[in-house]
XYZ file of C-alpha atoms in Angstrom:
765
model
C -12.048 45.929 8.871
C -10.412 48.616 6.764
C -10.271 48.701 2.965
C -6.589 47.801 3.270
C -7.481 44.773 5.407
C -10.102 43.649 2.878
C -7.641 43.933 -0.009
C -4.979 42.110 2.012
C -7.399 39.281 2.853
C -8.449 39.023 -0.808
C -4.807 38.863 -1.828
C -4.109 36.087 0.698
C -7.140 34.155 -0.563
C -5.974 34.461 -4.170
C -2.521 33.171 -3.255
C -4.066 30.271 -1.354
C -6.280 29.271 -4.274
C -3.734 29.730 -7.073
C -1.355 27.019 -8.199
C 1.333 26.869 -5.536
C -1.090 27.783 -2.747
C -1.623 25.653 0.371
C -5.319 25.039 -0.239
C -6.860 22.222 1.808
C -8.314 19.325 -0.156
C -11.600 20.315 -1.763
C -12.857 16.729 -1.435
C -12.029 16.634 2.281
C -15.480 17.569 3.625
C -17.186 14.908 1.478
C -14.850 12.236 2.798
C -15.105 13.348 6.403
C -18.909 13.495 6.345
C -19.343 10.267 4.390
C -20.857 12.009 1.374
C -18.093 10.688 -0.896
C -19.407 7.514 -2.514
C -16.704 5.022 -3.408
C -16.964 2.723 -6.404
C -18.305 -0.384 -4.670
C -20.823 1.537 -2.570
C -23.323 1.694 -5.454
C -26.774 0.337 -4.657
C -28.125 -1.475 -7.728
C -31.409 -3.280 -8.143
C -31.035 -7.060 -8.319
C -27.446 -7.010 -7.065
C -25.952 -10.471 -6.456
C -22.879 -11.148 -4.326
C -19.879 -13.243 -5.299
C -17.298 -14.870 -3.020
C -14.176 -16.535 -4.361
C -12.800 -19.937 -3.423
C -9.011 -20.080 -3.497
C -6.451 -22.836 -3.863
C -4.883 -24.144 -0.658
C -1.765 -25.408 -2.447
C 0.963 -23.497 -4.268
C 1.710 -25.960 -7.066
C -0.191 -28.715 -8.798
C -3.531 -29.349 -10.475
C -7.137 -29.172 -9.392
C -8.383 -32.737 -9.938
C -12.009 -32.085 -8.989
C -14.202 -29.516 -7.253
C -17.223 -30.652 -5.231
C -19.966 -28.013 -5.558
C -23.222 -29.832 -4.827
C -23.479 -28.821 -1.181
C -22.790 -25.200 -2.047
C -25.363 -25.185 -4.842
C -27.981 -26.543 -2.468
C -27.298 -23.882 0.160
C -29.842 -21.180 0.844
C -29.753 -18.173 -1.510
C -27.123 -19.586 -3.862
C -27.644 -18.575 -7.494
C -24.655 -20.311 -9.080
C -21.298 -21.916 -8.383
C -18.768 -21.458 -11.170
C -15.579 -23.475 -11.703
C -12.978 -23.604 -14.476
C -15.308 -25.995 -16.294
C -18.443 -23.848 -16.086
C -17.352 -20.199 -16.206
C -17.400 -18.595 -19.649
C -14.104 -18.427 -21.507
C -12.720 -14.986 -22.302
C -10.329 -13.713 -24.937
C -6.735 -13.019 -23.929
C -6.136 -9.302 -23.321
C -2.944 -7.468 -24.204
C -0.491 -6.241 -21.572
C -0.074 -2.631 -20.513
C 2.201 -1.991 -23.499
C -0.564 -3.236 -25.799
C 1.285 -6.471 -26.604
C -0.413 -9.905 -26.506
C 0.121 -11.608 -23.147
C 0.047 -15.221 -24.280
C -0.156 -17.303 -27.442
C -3.378 -19.038 -26.398
C -6.644 -17.607 -27.636
C -8.753 -17.953 -24.494
C -8.380 -16.933 -20.887
C -10.043 -18.617 -17.912
C -9.976 -16.458 -14.762
C -10.471 -19.538 -12.575
C -7.427 -21.799 -12.458
C -7.132 -25.549 -12.887
C -3.317 -25.501 -13.081
C -2.279 -23.963 -9.751
C 0.858 -21.823 -9.664
C 0.489 -20.116 -6.262
C -1.415 -20.523 -3.031
C -4.512 -18.375 -2.997
C -5.180 -18.614 -6.738
C -8.898 -18.399 -7.548
C -10.403 -21.782 -8.475
C -14.167 -21.235 -8.018
C -16.737 -18.585 -7.212
C -20.087 -18.726 -5.420
C -22.814 -16.202 -6.300
C -25.727 -15.738 -3.916
C -28.475 -13.297 -3.078
C -26.605 -11.913 -0.071
C -22.970 -11.630 0.864
C -23.482 -13.724 3.993
C -25.089 -16.528 1.996
C -22.215 -16.494 -0.485
C -19.620 -16.672 2.310
C -21.415 -19.594 3.960
C -21.773 -21.522 0.707
C -18.185 -20.883 -0.362
C -17.051 -22.747 2.759
C -18.864 -25.829 1.421
C -16.864 -25.975 -1.833
C -14.218 -28.691 -1.619
C -11.314 -29.194 -4.012
C -9.144 -32.270 -4.590
C -5.589 -31.622 -5.783
C -2.671 -33.382 -7.378
C -0.036 -31.463 -5.443
C 3.513 -30.754 -6.660
C 6.589 -29.372 -4.826
C 6.535 -25.584 -4.532
C 9.351 -23.104 -5.109
C 8.806 -20.332 -2.594
C 12.018 -18.422 -1.777
C 14.873 -16.779 -3.677
C 17.356 -18.655 -1.527
C 15.860 -22.079 -2.226
C 18.321 -24.578 -3.538
C 15.439 -25.686 -5.747
C 14.644 -22.150 -6.971
C 12.989 -21.969 -10.351
C 14.109 -20.712 -13.719
C 16.561 -17.793 -13.606
C 15.994 -15.251 -16.379
C 18.474 -12.509 -17.216
C 16.819 -9.208 -18.159
C 19.165 -8.053 -20.883
C 17.435 -4.725 -21.454
C 18.403 -3.668 -17.943
C 22.128 -4.349 -18.271
C 24.210 -1.178 -17.905
C 27.932 -1.090 -18.564
C 30.586 1.567 -19.035
C 34.321 1.585 -18.513
C 35.888 -1.634 -17.213
C 34.309 -2.242 -13.827
C 36.016 -5.561 -13.063
C 39.524 -4.298 -13.822
C 38.973 -1.030 -11.950
C 37.659 -2.923 -8.919
C 40.741 -5.135 -8.866
C 43.038 -2.104 -8.982
C 41.175 0.029 -6.425
C 42.979 0.482 -3.082
C 39.741 0.037 -1.112
C 37.156 -2.714 -1.725
C 33.706 -3.263 -0.311
C 31.436 -6.207 -1.101
C 28.053 -6.882 0.516
C 24.678 -8.496 -0.101
C 21.450 -6.623 0.679
C 18.006 -8.228 0.911
C 14.494 -6.831 0.988
C 11.471 -8.987 1.714
C 8.113 -9.368 0.035
C 5.748 -6.604 1.119
C 2.042 -5.931 0.585
C 0.271 -2.803 -0.624
C -2.057 -2.969 2.397
C -4.440 -0.243 1.236
C -7.315 0.465 3.617
C -9.862 -0.019 0.816
C -9.835 -3.647 -0.360
C -10.001 -4.545 -4.027
C -13.426 -5.304 -5.411
C -15.962 -4.301 -8.042
C -19.544 -4.253 -9.228
C -20.182 -5.382 -12.800
C -23.393 -4.746 -14.742
C -24.248 -5.636 -18.337
C -26.905 -3.887 -20.421
C -26.922 -5.767 -23.696
C -23.358 -5.615 -24.997
C -22.497 -2.635 -22.812
C -20.547 -3.181 -19.607
C -20.354 -0.823 -16.644
C -17.755 -1.510 -13.974
C -17.605 0.274 -10.636
C -14.102 -0.508 -9.380
C -11.294 1.345 -7.583
C -8.925 2.091 -10.429
C -5.690 3.975 -11.005
C -6.167 3.661 -14.762
C -9.729 3.750 -16.011
C -8.978 3.792 -19.734
C -6.350 1.053 -19.520
C -8.628 -1.202 -17.482
C -11.569 -0.469 -19.800
C -9.410 -1.652 -22.704
C -8.718 -4.921 -20.874
C -12.419 -5.550 -20.238
C -13.221 -4.775 -23.879
C -10.592 -7.255 -25.079
C -11.673 -9.966 -22.627
C -15.264 -9.853 -23.859
C -14.653 -8.887 -27.469
C -16.710 -5.706 -27.373
C -15.873 -2.177 -28.593
C -13.805 -0.087 -26.216
C -16.560 2.554 -26.204
C -18.978 -0.041 -24.798
C -17.084 -0.262 -21.516
C -17.603 2.347 -18.825
C -15.410 2.235 -15.746
C -16.362 4.387 -12.761
C -14.038 5.165 -9.850
C -14.755 8.538 -8.220
C -12.657 7.942 -5.088
C -10.019 5.380 -4.145
C -9.007 4.351 -0.644
C -5.327 3.799 -1.419
C -3.669 1.959 -4.257
C 0.131 2.458 -4.234
C 0.324 0.752 -7.642
C -1.961 -2.218 -7.003
C -5.107 -0.813 -8.622
C -3.820 -0.026 -12.084
C -4.841 -3.268 -13.814
C -7.952 -5.400 -14.242
C -7.102 -8.675 -12.507
C -8.456 -12.219 -12.370
C -11.092 -11.421 -9.749
C -12.283 -8.551 -11.974
C -12.778 -10.944 -14.867
C -14.655 -13.402 -12.638
C -17.172 -10.774 -11.529
C -17.755 -9.424 -15.040
C -18.140 -12.935 -16.469
C -20.557 -13.947 -13.711
C -22.659 -10.827 -14.306
C -22.888 -11.622 -18.015
C -23.754 -15.263 -17.440
C -26.441 -14.488 -14.845
C -27.906 -11.424 -16.513
C -27.782 -9.355 -13.323
C -25.252 -7.102 -11.615
C -22.645 -8.849 -9.455
C -20.584 -7.459 -6.610
C -17.323 -9.148 -5.647
C -15.103 -7.960 -2.823
C -11.803 -9.559 -1.908
C -11.410 -10.439 1.749
C -8.544 -8.843 3.642
C -6.604 -12.097 3.406
C -7.218 -12.275 -0.352
C -5.781 -8.776 -0.677
C -2.442 -10.336 0.281
C -2.618 -13.188 -2.234
C -4.882 -12.241 -5.169
C -2.375 -9.762 -6.555
C 1.295 -9.247 -5.859
C 3.023 -6.736 -3.646
C 6.661 -5.669 -3.849
C 8.850 -8.578 -4.882
C 11.581 -10.051 -2.701
C 14.969 -8.776 -3.877
C 18.641 -9.574 -3.374
C 21.485 -7.280 -4.395
C 25.220 -7.868 -4.425
C 27.220 -4.648 -4.574
C 30.978 -4.325 -5.015
C 32.542 -0.892 -4.628
C 36.104 0.085 -5.411
C 37.451 3.446 -4.237
C 40.649 5.335 -3.624
C 41.690 6.305 -0.109
C 40.186 9.782 -0.525
C 36.787 8.163 -1.006
C 36.382 8.641 -4.748
C 34.520 5.686 -6.220
C 36.445 4.009 -9.030
C 34.092 1.124 -9.760
C 30.581 -0.109 -8.988
C 29.514 -3.673 -9.785
C 25.882 -4.462 -9.089
C 24.068 -7.760 -9.448
C 20.370 -7.859 -8.633
C 17.676 -10.515 -8.580
C 13.982 -10.362 -7.770
C 11.207 -12.912 -7.574
C 8.570 -13.340 -10.247
C 5.700 -15.768 -10.779
C 5.701 -18.839 -12.991
C 3.412 -16.954 -15.353
C 3.792 -13.360 -16.460
C 6.673 -10.966 -15.892
C 7.321 -8.121 -13.494
C 10.865 -6.917 -12.808
C 11.726 -5.066 -9.608
C 14.540 -3.089 -11.226
C 16.978 -2.915 -8.338
C 19.732 -1.291 -10.408
C 17.762 1.826 -11.295
C 19.166 4.114 -8.584
C 22.595 2.497 -8.514
C 23.533 3.825 -11.944
C 22.688 7.501 -11.377
C 23.415 8.454 -7.793
C 27.186 8.734 -7.866
C 29.880 9.625 -10.353
C 32.070 6.673 -11.306
C 34.147 6.013 -14.439
C 33.478 2.266 -14.330
C 30.115 0.617 -13.842
C 28.417 -2.741 -14.390
C 24.844 -3.632 -13.445
C 22.785 -6.690 -14.333
C 19.328 -7.850 -13.340
C 17.867 -11.349 -13.069
C 14.489 -12.678 -12.011
C 13.726 -16.077 -10.498
C 10.431 -17.846 -11.162
C 8.682 -19.016 -7.995
C 5.257 -20.296 -6.975
C 3.993 -16.854 -6.097
C 1.386 -14.449 -7.414
C 2.821 -12.067 -9.998
C 4.375 -9.107 -8.136
C 2.937 -5.650 -8.759
C 4.354 -2.150 -8.797
C 4.437 -0.758 -5.271
C 5.371 2.854 -4.491
C 8.684 3.586 -6.257
C 9.072 0.054 -7.669
C 12.735 -0.667 -8.337
C 14.011 2.677 -7.098
C 13.076 1.956 -3.483
C 14.970 -1.361 -3.025
C 17.718 -0.099 -5.327
C 18.371 2.807 -2.968
C 18.575 0.400 -0.038
C 21.501 -1.383 -1.659
C 23.624 1.511 -2.890
C 22.896 3.880 0.012
C 23.841 1.255 2.596
C 26.951 0.331 0.596
C 28.221 3.897 0.374
C 27.636 4.301 4.109
C 29.756 1.196 4.692
C 32.445 2.610 2.416
C 32.449 5.879 4.393
C 32.933 3.985 7.657
C 35.740 1.917 6.148
C 37.555 5.115 5.082
C 36.790 7.110 8.227
C 34.770 9.673 6.262
C 31.543 11.371 7.235
C 28.618 9.663 5.408
C 27.487 13.033 4.086
C 30.979 14.018 2.970
C 31.482 10.882 0.873
C 28.224 11.569 -0.954
C 29.406 15.066 -1.841
C 32.829 13.775 -2.921
C 31.119 11.501 -5.439
C 28.344 13.894 -6.456
C 27.298 13.317 -10.066
C 27.165 16.613 -11.953
C 25.416 14.910 -14.878
C 23.647 11.584 -15.476
C 26.542 9.075 -15.397
C 24.624 6.567 -17.526
C 22.812 8.752 -20.087
C 25.703 11.244 -20.185
C 23.200 14.095 -20.189
C 22.718 17.182 -18.062
C 20.188 17.009 -15.253
C 17.049 19.018 -15.989
C 17.348 20.230 -12.396
C 19.117 18.498 -9.520
C 18.830 20.197 -6.156
C 20.369 17.276 -4.296
C 23.408 19.231 -3.126
C 20.996 21.805 -1.708
C 18.950 19.002 -0.122
C 22.056 17.699 1.650
C 22.934 21.181 2.925
C 19.465 22.267 4.026
C 18.591 18.869 5.512
C 21.853 18.635 7.434
C 21.410 22.125 8.853
C 17.829 21.474 9.971
C 18.756 18.099 11.465
C 21.886 19.342 13.230
C 24.139 16.839 11.452
C 27.292 18.746 12.436
C 26.762 17.599 16.053
C 26.989 13.921 15.070
C 29.648 11.956 16.906
C 31.202 9.731 14.206
C 32.003 6.591 16.196
C 29.324 3.870 16.445
C 27.791 3.497 19.925
C 29.158 6.899 20.950
C 25.797 8.682 21.313
C 23.349 7.612 24.021
C 20.656 8.695 26.436
C 20.555 6.321 29.407
C 19.823 2.810 28.092
C 19.044 4.194 24.645
C 21.745 4.051 21.995
C 21.280 6.941 19.580
C 22.152 6.688 15.916
C 22.088 9.230 13.096
C 21.919 8.100 9.493
C 21.617 9.702 6.082
C 20.663 8.418 2.656
C 19.685 9.930 -0.674
C 17.089 8.939 -3.224
C 15.724 9.733 -6.654
C 12.730 9.018 -8.849
C 12.540 9.537 -12.618
C 10.124 12.026 -14.118
C 7.631 9.868 -15.970
C 5.788 11.758 -18.669
C 2.974 11.128 -21.083
C -0.033 13.047 -22.388
C -3.483 13.787 -21.025
C -6.632 15.645 -21.930
C -9.288 17.521 -20.020
C -12.549 19.306 -20.690
C -13.212 22.675 -19.079
C -16.686 24.210 -19.153
C -17.580 27.794 -18.250
C -21.232 27.540 -17.240
C -24.087 30.073 -17.569
C -23.972 30.936 -13.861
C -20.239 31.676 -13.841
C -19.258 28.330 -12.363
C -16.622 26.139 -13.964
C -16.573 22.397 -14.474
C -13.467 20.292 -15.119
C -13.817 16.739 -16.412
C -11.198 14.016 -16.779
C -10.976 10.253 -16.474
C -7.937 10.711 -14.234
C -8.417 9.762 -10.599
C -7.802 10.802 -7.016
C -6.603 8.108 -4.618
C -5.749 10.572 -1.892
C -2.979 12.572 -3.511
C -5.164 15.627 -4.155
C -6.070 15.539 -7.858
C -9.446 17.195 -7.257
C -7.712 20.070 -5.496
C -4.787 20.822 -7.795
C -6.954 20.644 -10.920
C -9.436 23.037 -9.303
C -6.552 25.378 -8.463
C -5.215 25.172 -12.008
C -8.578 25.972 -13.589
C -9.317 28.734 -11.070
C -5.977 30.458 -11.620
C -6.144 30.198 -15.405
C -9.734 31.451 -15.662
C -9.553 34.032 -12.895
C -12.367 32.598 -10.775
C -12.492 31.548 -7.110
C -11.851 27.879 -6.402
C -15.287 27.698 -4.803
C -16.792 28.188 -8.274
C -14.872 25.229 -9.754
C -16.152 21.666 -9.581
C -13.907 18.829 -10.707
C -15.360 15.572 -11.997
C -12.993 12.610 -12.122
C -13.083 8.845 -12.229
C -15.299 8.081 -15.233
C -13.852 6.532 -18.382
C -16.461 8.372 -20.460
C -14.864 11.699 -19.521
C -11.865 13.154 -21.342
C -9.086 10.578 -21.466
C -6.165 10.156 -19.084
C -3.363 7.634 -18.773
C -2.334 5.607 -15.775
C -2.036 7.289 -12.399
C 1.311 5.873 -11.397
C 4.940 6.840 -11.480
C 4.123 10.236 -9.934
C 3.133 11.582 -13.321
C -0.542 12.496 -13.007
C -0.064 15.995 -11.553
C 2.430 17.120 -14.174
C 0.357 15.755 -17.040
C -3.108 16.807 -15.924
C -2.311 20.310 -14.684
C -0.873 20.897 -18.156
C -4.012 19.546 -19.838
C -6.375 21.548 -17.610
C -4.315 24.709 -18.059
C -4.509 24.292 -21.843
C -8.258 23.588 -21.868
C -8.981 26.470 -19.495
C -6.842 28.825 -21.576
C -8.810 27.872 -24.679
C -12.113 28.432 -22.866
C -10.897 31.804 -21.579
C -9.786 32.889 -25.056
C -13.217 31.992 -26.425
C -14.954 33.879 -23.615
C -12.902 37.023 -24.191
C -13.278 36.690 -27.959
C -17.066 36.594 -27.620
C -17.020 39.558 -25.241
C -15.054 41.627 -27.749
C -16.930 40.599 -30.871
C -20.564 40.889 -29.756
C -21.881 44.402 -30.547
C -24.403 44.149 -27.693
C -21.644 44.090 -25.088
C -19.787 47.075 -23.598
C -16.436 45.507 -24.571
C -17.176 45.503 -28.311
C -14.302 46.874 -30.352
C -11.686 46.798 -27.597
C -8.348 45.080 -28.041
C -8.015 41.516 -26.733
C -5.254 42.392 -24.297
C -7.422 45.030 -22.636
C -9.661 42.406 -21.002
C -8.984 39.995 -18.173
C -10.986 37.905 -15.728
C -10.388 38.361 -12.013
C -12.507 37.056 -9.128
C -15.073 35.859 -11.648
C -15.520 39.275 -13.280
C -14.394 40.351 -16.737
C -13.102 43.827 -17.396
C -10.005 45.936 -17.824
C -6.994 44.749 -15.814
C -6.562 48.371 -14.727
C -10.133 48.599 -13.444
C -10.870 51.726 -15.522
C -13.621 50.437 -17.757
C -16.868 48.481 -17.812
C -17.032 45.257 -15.819
C -19.375 42.276 -15.833
C -19.558 39.048 -13.926
C -19.131 35.900 -16.006
C -22.765 35.021 -15.273
C -23.932 38.427 -16.569
C -21.761 38.081 -19.648
C -23.034 34.556 -20.405
C -26.625 35.790 -20.017
C -26.065 38.680 -22.430
C -24.421 36.282 -24.886
C -27.314 33.842 -24.572
C -24.902 30.985 -23.924
C -25.454 28.147 -21.446
C -21.818 27.118 -21.568
C -18.447 27.535 -23.218
C -16.636 24.224 -23.523
C -13.065 23.471 -24.491
C -11.035 20.279 -24.635
C -7.307 20.586 -24.181
C -4.677 17.914 -24.526
C -0.916 17.803 -24.424
C -0.522 15.471 -27.407
C 1.728 16.573 -30.284
C 0.065 18.098 -33.308
C -0.795 15.498 -35.922
C -1.380 12.668 -33.434
C -3.500 10.011 -35.106
C -6.625 8.453 -33.590
C -4.745 5.172 -33.102
C -1.861 6.936 -31.343
C -4.323 8.804 -29.166
C -5.971 5.515 -28.154
C -2.592 3.918 -27.393
C -1.545 6.924 -25.328
C -4.464 6.572 -22.925
C -4.933 2.793 -22.856
C -1.299 1.590 -22.857
C 2.043 2.900 -21.628
C 3.623 2.377 -25.045
C 3.732 6.131 -25.698
C 5.241 7.172 -22.384
C 8.099 9.620 -22.834
C 11.468 8.398 -21.467
C 12.877 10.544 -18.685
C 16.123 10.875 -20.649
C 14.442 11.885 -23.929
C 16.054 14.947 -25.521
C 18.864 16.915 -23.926
C 18.140 16.235 -20.259
C 17.847 13.534 -17.634
C 14.849 14.291 -15.426
C 14.504 13.138 -11.825
C 13.133 14.180 -8.474
C 15.669 14.007 -5.617
C 15.690 13.667 -1.845
C 17.964 13.410 1.181
C 16.750 11.804 4.420
C 18.318 12.418 7.833
C 17.100 9.981 10.485
C 17.589 9.532 14.215
C 16.939 6.158 15.826
C 16.962 5.051 19.444
C 17.888 1.439 20.160
C 17.246 -0.062 23.570
C 20.611 -1.459 24.635
C 19.067 -4.273 26.653
C 16.238 -5.396 24.384
C 17.412 -4.389 20.915
C 14.159 -2.615 20.048
C 14.476 0.154 17.444
C 12.444 3.353 17.363
C 12.735 6.080 14.771
C 12.705 9.227 16.872
C 13.218 11.990 14.318
C 13.196 12.478 10.522
C 14.249 15.492 8.494
C 13.908 15.132 4.737
C 14.801 17.682 2.072
C 13.205 17.003 -1.292
C 13.375 18.352 -4.833
C 10.104 17.837 -6.705
C 10.419 20.996 -8.758
C 7.567 23.475 -8.445
C 4.924 22.304 -5.991
C 1.383 22.766 -7.267
C 0.141 22.626 -3.680
C 2.847 22.455 -0.982
C 0.390 21.293 1.692
C -0.608 18.253 -0.350
C 2.970 17.591 -1.507
C 4.196 17.522 2.085
C 1.432 15.049 2.934
C 2.519 12.803 0.059
C 6.179 12.993 1.085
C 5.320 12.128 4.672
C 3.167 9.219 3.537
C 6.125 7.818 1.612
C 8.459 8.325 4.584
C 6.009 6.480 6.847
C 5.898 3.587 4.376
C 9.708 3.605 4.402
C 9.711 3.298 8.189
C 7.381 0.314 7.886
C 9.602 -1.274 5.271
C 12.727 -0.799 7.358
C 11.431 -2.046 10.709
C 8.166 -3.950 10.340
C 6.886 -5.197 7.000
C 7.573 -8.739 5.834
C 5.365 -11.162 3.937
C 6.129 -14.486 5.618
C 5.702 -17.611 3.499
C 5.381 -21.135 4.889
C 8.148 -23.006 3.066
C 6.253 -26.289 3.284
C 3.087 -25.174 1.513
C 3.907 -21.826 -0.075
C 1.204 -20.087 1.946
C 1.399 -16.501 3.134
C 0.930 -16.958 6.871
C 0.483 -13.323 7.904
C -2.165 -12.258 5.399
C -4.043 -9.968 7.787
C -3.611 -6.675 9.599
C -3.036 -8.424 12.925
C 0.061 -10.333 11.842
C 1.366 -8.245 8.941
C 3.132 -5.474 10.791
C 2.428 -1.917 9.632
C 3.477 1.329 11.291
C 0.823 3.007 13.446
C 0.695 6.507 14.903
C 2.739 5.297 17.880
C 5.590 4.268 15.564
C 5.879 7.581 13.743
C 7.966 10.462 15.109
C 8.027 14.097 14.150
C 8.708 14.316 10.412
C 10.002 17.547 8.918
C 9.918 17.906 5.150
C 11.664 20.750 3.347
C 11.191 21.633 -0.306
C 14.390 22.622 -2.106
C 12.951 22.312 -5.610
C 12.910 24.967 -8.302
C 10.578 25.015 -11.330
C 11.715 22.539 -13.966
C 10.346 23.568 -17.385
C 11.925 20.485 -18.985
C 9.791 18.126 -16.899
C 6.239 19.494 -17.098
C 4.185 22.381 -18.420
C 3.989 24.102 -15.033
C 7.440 23.120 -13.765
C 6.633 20.323 -11.331
C 8.309 16.929 -10.932
C 7.166 13.716 -9.261
C 6.092 13.868 -5.610
C 4.239 10.746 -4.506
C 6.853 8.070 -5.180
C 9.862 10.093 -4.074
C 9.364 10.190 -0.308
C 9.887 6.458 0.292
C 13.135 6.222 -1.681
C 16.118 6.212 0.662
C 14.219 6.024 3.964
C 15.047 2.371 4.693
C 18.811 2.769 4.133
C 18.855 5.960 6.210
C 17.310 3.969 9.073
C 19.678 1.021 8.548
C 22.652 3.394 8.540
C 21.394 5.048 11.726
C 20.998 1.640 13.379
C 24.622 0.856 12.535
C 25.737 4.191 13.974
C 23.782 3.452 17.154
C 24.840 -0.172 17.648
C 27.908 -0.855 15.527
C 26.017 -3.743 13.949
C 25.304 -3.698 10.229
C 21.927 -5.179 9.248
C 21.644 -5.817 5.512
C 18.374 -7.764 5.568
C 15.092 -5.909 5.949
C 13.156 -5.603 8.126
C 15.530 -4.735 10.973
C 14.094 -6.764 13.828
C 15.116 -7.422 17.401
C 16.666 -10.848 16.731
C 19.016 -9.343 14.134
C 20.482 -6.971 16.713
C 20.844 -9.008 19.904
């Protein structure tokens, strides 16, 4: 190998390891070899095992619970019911507001509001003993009629969410005057998070100090909840979650089963492990809510939209509130002078829904992107052309400029890569033997959610670097991009950087959700690393024992772990040699992105609530990530079976901190979109309110055989208005718009419009 080859290889390695490089996940080997220890894999002395007993009705009261047989079973330590479990204090919600007027909270229910609600728990020496004894617990109920579906004539209380009403112009009058009208109803069904790793935890008390090992997307927020439940200082709670096997929004909050385990551990004076069964992972916490949207479009004959009227409704539980905001995309995608959108929720006997990947935006895109496709067909326009005709040059609702919006570029690049120009416009006009071929397009967006984070960076005596943060990695690559950020800022190889995450006693971080972690935490690590580097160089220049003494600050730099002149014409030392000469075992810096003058109370609120999140329309710009999906489907003409055969997606997530990981996240979202469009549906027995397909055999998810070639193309440019390093949200974006692109392709293939997801065989034949 020549000197030129060596320099070229070193240059390639530096590009790979820097921010923007395609470095493979640094935590990959640990996960592949099994060295990565997940939260509930801890082995603790004296560990007891808890198994929950759930209600078998959806509405009514628990009259009595027979526990004697269970208590007498081998290995059983205790059986707890609503009457015997300790009462907890009511915790505040994720905004920091009180959840309920009552003063106490019982995590085991006597008043049943959904099927699968926890009513008792058995704790035994082994898991098998707890499972066996739990089967002996018998409950007697006073059952009431259950409200289980949005379409029920007996549906529960309808609540209008006034804060989500959006109005401008005169939508009703403009619709009446428009030459072309379109009105349709679009439905999406209840869907589950279906993460490979089930929910569960280990709880251990040491005096008034509580340690929780639990998969968590928000360690500091969940630690706050535990502290409030048990009335102990926030600092007394430690939550540990080094790795997470999927969350998609479901692992951001401490839930009823969490409280049960922690309460049982306190009552028994020994650590308790509680794992939800696979079936309980469908009923113990909510998935994406069922939604229904009515969309009315008015347009002129050239295809320009004159009016959009949107009415949305989603399901919610009898207790608590979660709104699947189905109007969120509708108001920003297309330019219209007249707009009206309103959102309702309907209370049903269901578990409280949870955020699931792109909550609100995903079903919202299904409605508007199918509707505009229908409008294009009505007018004889190409579905891509009508989107460009109505392209919004600024945020139609906020009336602000986009920070960056590469959606026009996404349409152009995606169409070229897909071969859209070869599309035959008439439905049922493209085929291959018995296969009807359809091509569909849809767009999507996701707001840039911002907040503040902090990180600690340590330059160690041996030249290695440590990064610490209570942020987490649930597969999106946090370990890797933070290592890249620190390595680039400090001028050291990535191999010398170790990242420690998933401990609430580390530097604070907010919730990992809304595709905001990367933008926040790369900024925090960059700031901390910059401070550590400045201190290192300052010490090198100021210490008279060192060869750099008396030089100017800008004459020193660190490259490949060595400090010296950037021009290479002076003395040079490795960081380890420098630290040894300084007599230092470490240089430590904490960096955060909080505004100057932030109070201690504001700092606490920033990390433990979402009350200080920064609106995506704050200031002069409206900030969003954007995407355009081009999809090919093949529909068997005889059997009506649908297969997605090709996907090309062009996406604008700003600057990509690691394109390899970003592409993986995009593809993961697209795969979830395929599942949503063709397979996923939580089926509820109307008679009893029970979820009947609460398992991986009956709840249909896409497998490798269902997924075609997926091509993702980045069209983003750095967006300095959205994050410190120019990135925008990645993880949530990919799913938005996939389902309508598939539905539109199915229409093009068959001539039949399916407005109710999932698109199944019986809806086509």
